mmCIF file of C-alpha atoms in Angstrom:
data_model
loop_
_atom_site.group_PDB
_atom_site.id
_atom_site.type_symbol
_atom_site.label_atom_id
_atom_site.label_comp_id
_atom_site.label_asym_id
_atom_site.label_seq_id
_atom_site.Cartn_x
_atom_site.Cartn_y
_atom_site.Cartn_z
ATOM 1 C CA UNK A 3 25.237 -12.265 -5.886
ATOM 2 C CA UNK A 4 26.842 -10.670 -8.648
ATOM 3 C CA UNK A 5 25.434 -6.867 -9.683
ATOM 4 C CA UNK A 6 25.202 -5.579 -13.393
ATOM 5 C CA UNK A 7 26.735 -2.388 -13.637
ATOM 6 C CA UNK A 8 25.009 0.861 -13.199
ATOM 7 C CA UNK A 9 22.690 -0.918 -11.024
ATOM 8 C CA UNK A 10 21.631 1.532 -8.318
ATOM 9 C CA UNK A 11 23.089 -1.015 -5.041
ATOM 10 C CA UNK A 12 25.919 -1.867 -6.773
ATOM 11 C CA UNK A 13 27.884 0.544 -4.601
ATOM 12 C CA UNK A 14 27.341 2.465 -1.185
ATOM 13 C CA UNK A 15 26.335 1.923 1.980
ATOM 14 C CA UNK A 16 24.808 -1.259 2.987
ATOM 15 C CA UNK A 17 20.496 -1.601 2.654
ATOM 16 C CA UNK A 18 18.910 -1.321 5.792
ATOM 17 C CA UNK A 19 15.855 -4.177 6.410
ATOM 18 C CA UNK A 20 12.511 -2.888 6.261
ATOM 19 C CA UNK A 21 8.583 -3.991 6.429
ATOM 20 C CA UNK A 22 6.916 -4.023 2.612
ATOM 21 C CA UNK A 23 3.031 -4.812 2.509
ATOM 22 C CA UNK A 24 2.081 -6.134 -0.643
ATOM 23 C CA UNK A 25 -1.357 -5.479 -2.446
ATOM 24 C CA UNK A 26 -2.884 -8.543 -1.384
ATOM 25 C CA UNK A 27 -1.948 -7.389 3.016
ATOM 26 C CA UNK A 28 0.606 -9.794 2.930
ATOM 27 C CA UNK A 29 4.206 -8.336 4.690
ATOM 28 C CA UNK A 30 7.469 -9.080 3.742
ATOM 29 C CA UNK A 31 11.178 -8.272 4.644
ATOM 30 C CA UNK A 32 12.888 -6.374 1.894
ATOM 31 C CA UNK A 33 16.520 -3.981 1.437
ATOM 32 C CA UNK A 34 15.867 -0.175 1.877
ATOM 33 C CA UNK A 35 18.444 1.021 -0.951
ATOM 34 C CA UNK A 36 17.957 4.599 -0.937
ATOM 35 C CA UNK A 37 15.245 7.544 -0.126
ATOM 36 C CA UNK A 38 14.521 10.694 -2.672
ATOM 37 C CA UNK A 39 12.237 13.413 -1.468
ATOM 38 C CA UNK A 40 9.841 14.141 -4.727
ATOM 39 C CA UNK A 41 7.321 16.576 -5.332
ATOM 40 C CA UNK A 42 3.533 15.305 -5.554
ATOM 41 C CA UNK A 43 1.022 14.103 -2.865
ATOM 42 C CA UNK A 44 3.528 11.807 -1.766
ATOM 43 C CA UNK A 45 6.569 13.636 -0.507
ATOM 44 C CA UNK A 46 9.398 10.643 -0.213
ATOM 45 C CA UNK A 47 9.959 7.539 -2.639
ATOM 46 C CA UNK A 48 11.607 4.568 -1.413
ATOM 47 C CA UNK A 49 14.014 2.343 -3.250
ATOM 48 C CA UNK A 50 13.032 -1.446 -2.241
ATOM 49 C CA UNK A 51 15.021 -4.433 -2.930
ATOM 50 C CA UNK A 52 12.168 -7.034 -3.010
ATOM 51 C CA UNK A 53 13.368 -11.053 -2.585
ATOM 52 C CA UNK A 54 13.023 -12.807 -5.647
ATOM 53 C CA UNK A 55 13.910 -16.109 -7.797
ATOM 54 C CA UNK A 56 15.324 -16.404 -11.247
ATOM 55 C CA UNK A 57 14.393 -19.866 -13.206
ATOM 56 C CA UNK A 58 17.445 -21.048 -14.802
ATOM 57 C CA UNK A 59 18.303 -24.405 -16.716
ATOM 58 C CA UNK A 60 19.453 -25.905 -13.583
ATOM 59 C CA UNK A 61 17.521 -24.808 -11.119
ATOM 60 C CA UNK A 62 16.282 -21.328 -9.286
ATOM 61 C CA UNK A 63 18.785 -18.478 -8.263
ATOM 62 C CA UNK A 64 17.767 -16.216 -5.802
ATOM 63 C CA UNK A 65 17.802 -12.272 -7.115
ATOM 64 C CA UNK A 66 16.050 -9.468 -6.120
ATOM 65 C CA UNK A 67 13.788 -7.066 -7.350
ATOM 66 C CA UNK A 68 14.220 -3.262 -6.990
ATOM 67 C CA UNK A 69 11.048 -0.830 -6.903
ATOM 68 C CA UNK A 70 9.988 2.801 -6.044
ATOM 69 C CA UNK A 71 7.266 2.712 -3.387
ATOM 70 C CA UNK A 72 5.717 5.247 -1.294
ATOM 71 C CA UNK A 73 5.892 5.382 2.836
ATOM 72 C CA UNK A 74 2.350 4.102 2.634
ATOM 73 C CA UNK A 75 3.784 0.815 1.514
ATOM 74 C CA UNK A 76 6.133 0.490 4.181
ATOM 75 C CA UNK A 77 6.626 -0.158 7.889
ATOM 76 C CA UNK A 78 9.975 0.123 9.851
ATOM 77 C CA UNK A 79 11.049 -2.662 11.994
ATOM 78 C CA UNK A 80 11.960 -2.414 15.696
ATOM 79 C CA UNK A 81 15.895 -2.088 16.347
ATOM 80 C CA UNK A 82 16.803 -1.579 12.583
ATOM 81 C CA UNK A 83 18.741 2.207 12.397
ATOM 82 C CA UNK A 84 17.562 3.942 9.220
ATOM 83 C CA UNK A 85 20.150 6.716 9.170
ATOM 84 C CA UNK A 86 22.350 5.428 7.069
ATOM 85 C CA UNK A 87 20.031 5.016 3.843
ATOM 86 C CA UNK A 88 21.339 7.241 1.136
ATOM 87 C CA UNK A 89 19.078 10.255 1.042
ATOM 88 C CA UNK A 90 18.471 12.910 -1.918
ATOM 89 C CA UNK A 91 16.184 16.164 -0.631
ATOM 90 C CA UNK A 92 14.846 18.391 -3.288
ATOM 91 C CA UNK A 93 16.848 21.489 -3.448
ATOM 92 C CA UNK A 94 15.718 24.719 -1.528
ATOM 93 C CA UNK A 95 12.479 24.490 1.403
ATOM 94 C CA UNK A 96 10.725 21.560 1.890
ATOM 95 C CA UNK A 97 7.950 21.049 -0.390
ATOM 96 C CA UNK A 98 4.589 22.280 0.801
ATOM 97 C CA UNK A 99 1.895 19.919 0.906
ATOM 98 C CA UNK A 100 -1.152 20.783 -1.680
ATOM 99 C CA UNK A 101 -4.358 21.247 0.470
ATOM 100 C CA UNK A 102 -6.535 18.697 -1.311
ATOM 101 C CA UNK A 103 -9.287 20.682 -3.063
ATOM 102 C CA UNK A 104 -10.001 23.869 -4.332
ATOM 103 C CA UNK A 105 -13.804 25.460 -5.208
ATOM 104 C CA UNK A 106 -13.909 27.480 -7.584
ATOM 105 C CA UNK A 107 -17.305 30.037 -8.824
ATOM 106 C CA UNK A 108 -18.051 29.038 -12.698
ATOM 107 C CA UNK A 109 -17.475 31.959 -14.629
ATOM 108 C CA UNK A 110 -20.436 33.725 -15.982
ATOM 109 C CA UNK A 111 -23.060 31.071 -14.059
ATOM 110 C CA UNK A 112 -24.322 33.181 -10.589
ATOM 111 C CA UNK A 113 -24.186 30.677 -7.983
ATOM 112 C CA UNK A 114 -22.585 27.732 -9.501
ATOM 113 C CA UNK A 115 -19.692 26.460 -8.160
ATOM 114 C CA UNK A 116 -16.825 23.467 -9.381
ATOM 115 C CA UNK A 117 -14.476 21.388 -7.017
ATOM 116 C CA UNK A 118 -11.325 20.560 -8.628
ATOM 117 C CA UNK A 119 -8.604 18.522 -6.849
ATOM 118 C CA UNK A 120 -6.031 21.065 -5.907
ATOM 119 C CA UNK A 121 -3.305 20.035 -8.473
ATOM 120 C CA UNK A 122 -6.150 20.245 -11.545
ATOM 121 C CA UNK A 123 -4.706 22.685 -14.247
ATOM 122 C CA UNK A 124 -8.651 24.342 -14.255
ATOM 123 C CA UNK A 125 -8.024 25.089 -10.377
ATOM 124 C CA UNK A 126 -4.873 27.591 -10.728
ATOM 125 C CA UNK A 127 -5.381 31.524 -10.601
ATOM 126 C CA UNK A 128 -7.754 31.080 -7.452
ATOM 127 C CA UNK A 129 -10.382 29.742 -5.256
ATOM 128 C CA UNK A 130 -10.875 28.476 -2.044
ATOM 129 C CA UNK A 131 -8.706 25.915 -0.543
ATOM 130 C CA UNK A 132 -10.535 22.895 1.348
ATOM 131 C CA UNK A 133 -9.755 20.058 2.722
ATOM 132 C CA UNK A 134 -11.851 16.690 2.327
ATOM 133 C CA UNK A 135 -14.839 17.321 4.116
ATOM 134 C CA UNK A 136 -15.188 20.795 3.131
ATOM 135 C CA UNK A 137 -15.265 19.386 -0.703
ATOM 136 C CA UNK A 138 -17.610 17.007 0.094
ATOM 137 C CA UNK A 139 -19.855 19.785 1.760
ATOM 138 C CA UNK A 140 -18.972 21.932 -1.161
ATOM 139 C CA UNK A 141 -20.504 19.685 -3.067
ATOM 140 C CA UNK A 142 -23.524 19.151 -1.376
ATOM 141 C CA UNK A 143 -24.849 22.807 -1.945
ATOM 142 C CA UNK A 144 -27.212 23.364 -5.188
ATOM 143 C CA UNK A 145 -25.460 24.611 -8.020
ATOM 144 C CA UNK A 146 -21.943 22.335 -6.710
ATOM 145 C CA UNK A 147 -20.412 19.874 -9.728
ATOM 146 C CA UNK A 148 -16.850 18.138 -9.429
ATOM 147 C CA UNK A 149 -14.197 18.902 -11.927
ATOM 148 C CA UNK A 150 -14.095 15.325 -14.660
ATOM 149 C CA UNK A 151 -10.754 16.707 -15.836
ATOM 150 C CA UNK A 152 -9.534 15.760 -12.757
ATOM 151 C CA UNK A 153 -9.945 13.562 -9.818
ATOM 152 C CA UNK A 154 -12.422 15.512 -7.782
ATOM 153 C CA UNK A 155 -15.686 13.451 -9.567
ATOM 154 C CA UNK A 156 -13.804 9.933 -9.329
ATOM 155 C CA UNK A 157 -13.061 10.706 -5.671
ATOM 156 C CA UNK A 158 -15.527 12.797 -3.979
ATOM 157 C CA UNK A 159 -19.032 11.699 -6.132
ATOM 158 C CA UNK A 160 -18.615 8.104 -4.412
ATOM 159 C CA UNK A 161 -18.400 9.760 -0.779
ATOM 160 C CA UNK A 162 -20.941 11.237 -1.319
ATOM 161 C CA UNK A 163 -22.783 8.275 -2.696
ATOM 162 C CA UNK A 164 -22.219 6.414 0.195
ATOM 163 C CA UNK A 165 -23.990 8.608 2.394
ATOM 164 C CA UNK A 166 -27.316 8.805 0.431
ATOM 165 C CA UNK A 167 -30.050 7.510 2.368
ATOM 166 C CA UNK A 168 -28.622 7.095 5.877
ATOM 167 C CA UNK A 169 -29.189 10.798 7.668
#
């Protein structure tokens, strides 16, 4: 199969063979192309090279689609050496991972207290860090709200909506 130029695979090593899940649970074999560390909740993307078919006037041609995907997509398979995938770390220390949630006191309101998730732009200059199931308890005292400018409603409200009613 013949590359366009300045496609990523067009040169280097070879791809290494790796386990994708789809959305829908099913797995399939793809090409591990390359690795790049990246800041964010997710510390490594993954360059795929995802089997594919191209309709032409005469018939199919087999091509293959290329895609960033996270570790969580992604399952090694027995036997198959990884070390060769190209790799680019971020420059200087490893990345630190954010701690999840932060709880902040609302300014001017005595005993009320917001959850942001810990990379919310309302969370910087303070707070206590939590993890999951600190937030959620954060947010079970009176006076607790979650941050809507950030995830901390769309995630933690429905945990704690799911316990109502059974303790």
């Amino acid at each position: 199969m013949t590359r366009p130029r300045g496609d990523p695979q067009a040169a280097g090593p070879s791809p290494a063979a790796i386990a994708l899940t789809l959305p829908d649970g099913q797995t399939v074999r793809v090409r591990l192309h390359a690795r790049r560390e990246v800041a964010g909740p997710h510390q490594w993307r993954y360059l795929v090279g995802v089997p594919s078919w191209i309709a032409r006037p005469d018939g199919v041609e087999a091509a293959e689609y290329t895609v960033w995907v996270t570790d969580r997509q992604l399952t090694p398979i027995e036997g198959v050496d990884l070390s060769g995938v190209p790799t680019r770390r971020l420059p200087g220390p490893p990345p630190q991972p954010a701690p999840g949630w932060v709880v902040r006191p609302v300014p001017g309101r005595r005993g009320r207290t917001i959850v942001h998730d810990a990379t919310c732009r309302h969370a910087a200059g303070g707070g206590t860090e939590l993890g999951t199931q600190e937030a959620v308890d954060a947010l079970m005292r009176e006076g607790a709200h979650a941050c809507t400018d950030c995830d901390a409603a769309a995630v933690l409200i429905p945990t704690l909506e799911l316990g109502q009613g059974h303790g």
